[in-house]
Short mmCIF file of C-alpha atoms in Angstrom, two decimals:
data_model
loop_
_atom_site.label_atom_id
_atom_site.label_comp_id
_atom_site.label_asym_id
_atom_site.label_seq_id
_atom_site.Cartn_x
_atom_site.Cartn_y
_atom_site.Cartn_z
CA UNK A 52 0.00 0.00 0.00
CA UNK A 53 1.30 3.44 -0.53
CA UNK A 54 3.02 5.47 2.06
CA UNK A 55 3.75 9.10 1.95
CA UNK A 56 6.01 9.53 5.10
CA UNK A 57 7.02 13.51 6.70
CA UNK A 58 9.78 13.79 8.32
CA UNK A 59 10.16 16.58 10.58
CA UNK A 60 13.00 17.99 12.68
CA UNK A 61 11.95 19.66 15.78
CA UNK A 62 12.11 23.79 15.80
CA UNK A 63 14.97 25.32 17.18
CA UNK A 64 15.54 24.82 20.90
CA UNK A 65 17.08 26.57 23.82
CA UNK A 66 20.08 25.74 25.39
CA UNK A 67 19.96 22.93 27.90
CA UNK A 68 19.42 23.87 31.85
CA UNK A 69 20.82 22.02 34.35
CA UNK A 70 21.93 19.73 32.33
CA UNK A 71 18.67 17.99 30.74
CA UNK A 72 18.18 17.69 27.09
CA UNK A 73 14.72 16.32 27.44
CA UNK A 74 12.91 19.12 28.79
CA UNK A 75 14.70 21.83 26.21
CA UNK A 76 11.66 24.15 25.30
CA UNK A 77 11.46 26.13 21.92
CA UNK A 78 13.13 29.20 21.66
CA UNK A 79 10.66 32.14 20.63
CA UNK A 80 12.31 32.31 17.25
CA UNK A 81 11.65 28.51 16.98
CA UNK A 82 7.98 28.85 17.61
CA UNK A 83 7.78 31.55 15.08
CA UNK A 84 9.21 29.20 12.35
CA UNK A 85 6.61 26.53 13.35
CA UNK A 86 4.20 28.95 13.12
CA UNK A 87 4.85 29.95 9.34
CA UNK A 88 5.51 26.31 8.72
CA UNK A 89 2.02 25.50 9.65
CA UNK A 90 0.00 28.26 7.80
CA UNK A 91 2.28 27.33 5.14
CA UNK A 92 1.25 23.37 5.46
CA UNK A 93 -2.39 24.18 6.05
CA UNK A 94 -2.47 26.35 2.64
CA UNK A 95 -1.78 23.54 0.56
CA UNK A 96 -4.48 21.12 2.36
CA UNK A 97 -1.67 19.28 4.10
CA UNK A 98 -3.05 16.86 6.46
CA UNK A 99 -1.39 13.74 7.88
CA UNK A 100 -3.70 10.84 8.68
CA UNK A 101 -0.96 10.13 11.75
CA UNK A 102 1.49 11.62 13.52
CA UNK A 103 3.99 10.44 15.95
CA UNK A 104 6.93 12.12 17.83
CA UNK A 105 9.48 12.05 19.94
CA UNK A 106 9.03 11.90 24.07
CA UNK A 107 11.23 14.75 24.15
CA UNK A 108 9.38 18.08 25.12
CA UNK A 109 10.43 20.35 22.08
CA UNK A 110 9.57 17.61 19.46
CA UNK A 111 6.29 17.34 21.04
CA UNK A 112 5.80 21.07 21.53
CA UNK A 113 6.57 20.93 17.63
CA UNK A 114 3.70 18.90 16.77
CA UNK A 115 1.21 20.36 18.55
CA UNK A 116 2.26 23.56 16.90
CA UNK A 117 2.41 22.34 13.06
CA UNK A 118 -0.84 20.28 13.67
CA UNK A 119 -2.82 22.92 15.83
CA UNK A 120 -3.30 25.07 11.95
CA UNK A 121 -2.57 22.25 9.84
CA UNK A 122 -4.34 19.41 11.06
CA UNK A 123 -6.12 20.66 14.34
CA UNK A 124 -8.68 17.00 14.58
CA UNK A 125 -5.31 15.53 14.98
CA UNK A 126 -3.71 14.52 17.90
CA UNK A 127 0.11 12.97 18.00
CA UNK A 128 1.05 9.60 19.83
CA UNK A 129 4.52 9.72 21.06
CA UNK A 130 6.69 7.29 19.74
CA UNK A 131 9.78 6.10 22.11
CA UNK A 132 11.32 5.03 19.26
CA UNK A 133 11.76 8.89 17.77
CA UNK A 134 14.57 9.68 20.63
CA UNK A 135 17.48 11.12 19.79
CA UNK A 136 19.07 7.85 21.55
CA UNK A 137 17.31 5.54 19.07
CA UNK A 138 18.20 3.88 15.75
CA UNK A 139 16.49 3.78 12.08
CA UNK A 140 15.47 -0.20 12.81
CA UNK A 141 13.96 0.86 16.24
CA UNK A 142 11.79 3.51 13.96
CA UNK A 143 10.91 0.55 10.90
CA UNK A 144 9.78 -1.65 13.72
CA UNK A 145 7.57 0.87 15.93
CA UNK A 146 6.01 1.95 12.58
CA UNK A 147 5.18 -1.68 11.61
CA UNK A 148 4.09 -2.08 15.35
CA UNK A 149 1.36 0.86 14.91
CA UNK A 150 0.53 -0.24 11.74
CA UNK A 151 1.34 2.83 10.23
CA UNK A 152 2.83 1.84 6.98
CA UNK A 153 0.23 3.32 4.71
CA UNK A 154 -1.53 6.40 4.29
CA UNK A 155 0.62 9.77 5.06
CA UNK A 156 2.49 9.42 8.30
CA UNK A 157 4.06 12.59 10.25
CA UNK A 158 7.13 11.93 12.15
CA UNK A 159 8.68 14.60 14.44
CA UNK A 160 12.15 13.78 15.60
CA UNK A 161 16.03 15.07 16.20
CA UNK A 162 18.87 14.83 14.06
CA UNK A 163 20.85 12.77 13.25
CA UNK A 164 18.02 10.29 13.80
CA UNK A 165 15.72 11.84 10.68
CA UNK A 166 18.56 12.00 8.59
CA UNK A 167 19.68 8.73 8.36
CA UNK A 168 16.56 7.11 8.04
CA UNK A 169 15.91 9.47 4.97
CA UNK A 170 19.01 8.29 3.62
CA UNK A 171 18.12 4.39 4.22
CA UNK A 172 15.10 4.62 3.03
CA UNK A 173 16.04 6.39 -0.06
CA UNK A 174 18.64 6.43 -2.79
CA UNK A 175 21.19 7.51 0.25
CA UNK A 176 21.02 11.40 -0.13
CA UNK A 177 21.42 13.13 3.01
CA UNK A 178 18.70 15.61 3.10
CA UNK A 179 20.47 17.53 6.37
CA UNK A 180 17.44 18.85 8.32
CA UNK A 181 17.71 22.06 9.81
CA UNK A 182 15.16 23.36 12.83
CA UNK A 183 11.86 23.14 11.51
CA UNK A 184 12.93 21.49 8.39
CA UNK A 185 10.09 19.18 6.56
CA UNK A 186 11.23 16.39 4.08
CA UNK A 187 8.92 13.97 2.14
CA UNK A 188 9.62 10.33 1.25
CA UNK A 189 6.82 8.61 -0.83
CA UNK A 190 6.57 4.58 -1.27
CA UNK A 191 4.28 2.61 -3.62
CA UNK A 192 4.50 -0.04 -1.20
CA UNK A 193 5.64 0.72 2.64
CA UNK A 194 8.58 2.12 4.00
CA UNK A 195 11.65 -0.63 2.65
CA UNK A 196 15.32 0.57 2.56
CA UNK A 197 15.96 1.94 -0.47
CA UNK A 198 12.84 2.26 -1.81
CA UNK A 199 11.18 5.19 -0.96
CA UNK A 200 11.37 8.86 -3.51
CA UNK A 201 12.06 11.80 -1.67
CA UNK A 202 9.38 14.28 -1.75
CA UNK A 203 8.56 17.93 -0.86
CA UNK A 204 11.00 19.56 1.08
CA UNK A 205 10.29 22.53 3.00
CA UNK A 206 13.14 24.46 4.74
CA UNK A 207 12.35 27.08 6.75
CA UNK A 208 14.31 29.63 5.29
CA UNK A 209 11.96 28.81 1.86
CA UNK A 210 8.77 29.99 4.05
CA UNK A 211 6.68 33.41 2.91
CA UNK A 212 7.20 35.73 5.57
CA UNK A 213 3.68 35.32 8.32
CA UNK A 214 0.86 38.33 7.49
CA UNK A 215 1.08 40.52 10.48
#
């Protein structure tokens, strides 16, 4: 069955206090970006029938940012598997666990993580994700290595400027 899978990197972060990674917030700026990715996503009728992300806070702050004015009936599920600590097999195998091989599938995640399972999953190109950086892989038939066609991909510093 088709796939059409979204990779997202998480928006740019604040530094890390007392030491913790996993409760980094979004910087203002970061939010900002999120917010002209999402108008940007919900002008072209962009709407994921899943979305997963990583436990980490400002992965999960990005979702509910992108998907509160692109997809606001949809909620994200976090997926342990999306941690920066975690491998491209860990991802194939919680996807195939949700059943979430079909359809289009949002991801939001931390690099290097989203990188290299764009490059397994494709041709090998490394798509380098910024902050707030979108990439598209497409599949005729489920997410294999190798075999998926990259996509859209929406950078951040491509975005219209937001109406005021």
């Amino acid at each position: 069955m088709p796939l059409v899978l979204d990779l997202l990197r998480h928006g740019e972060a604040l530094p890390a206090s007392n030491g913790s990674d996993d409760a980094r917030r979004l910087s203002p700026g970061g939010e900002r970006e999120l917010e002209r990715l999402a108008l940007y996503l919900a002008d072209l009728g962009w709407h994921p029938d899943r979305a997963f992300t990583s436990p980490l806070l400002r992965a999960r702050d990005t979702a509910r940012i992108v998907l509160r004015r692109a997809a606001p009936d949809l909620a994200p599920a976090v997926m342990d598997a999306l941690g920066p600590e975690s491998g491209v097999d860990e991802v194939l195998a919680a996807l195939r666990a949700e059943s979430a091989v079909a359809g289009h599938v949002l991801l939001v995640g931390h690099q290097p993580l989203l990188g290299e399972l764009a490059r397994r999953l494709t041709d090998g190109e490394d798509v380098g994700l910024a902050p707030g950086d979108l990439v598209r892989i497409e599949f005729s038939d489920g997410p294999e290595e190798g075999a998926g066609t990259l996509g859209r991909r929406v950078r951040r510093g491509d975005l219209p400027p937001m109406a005021r």
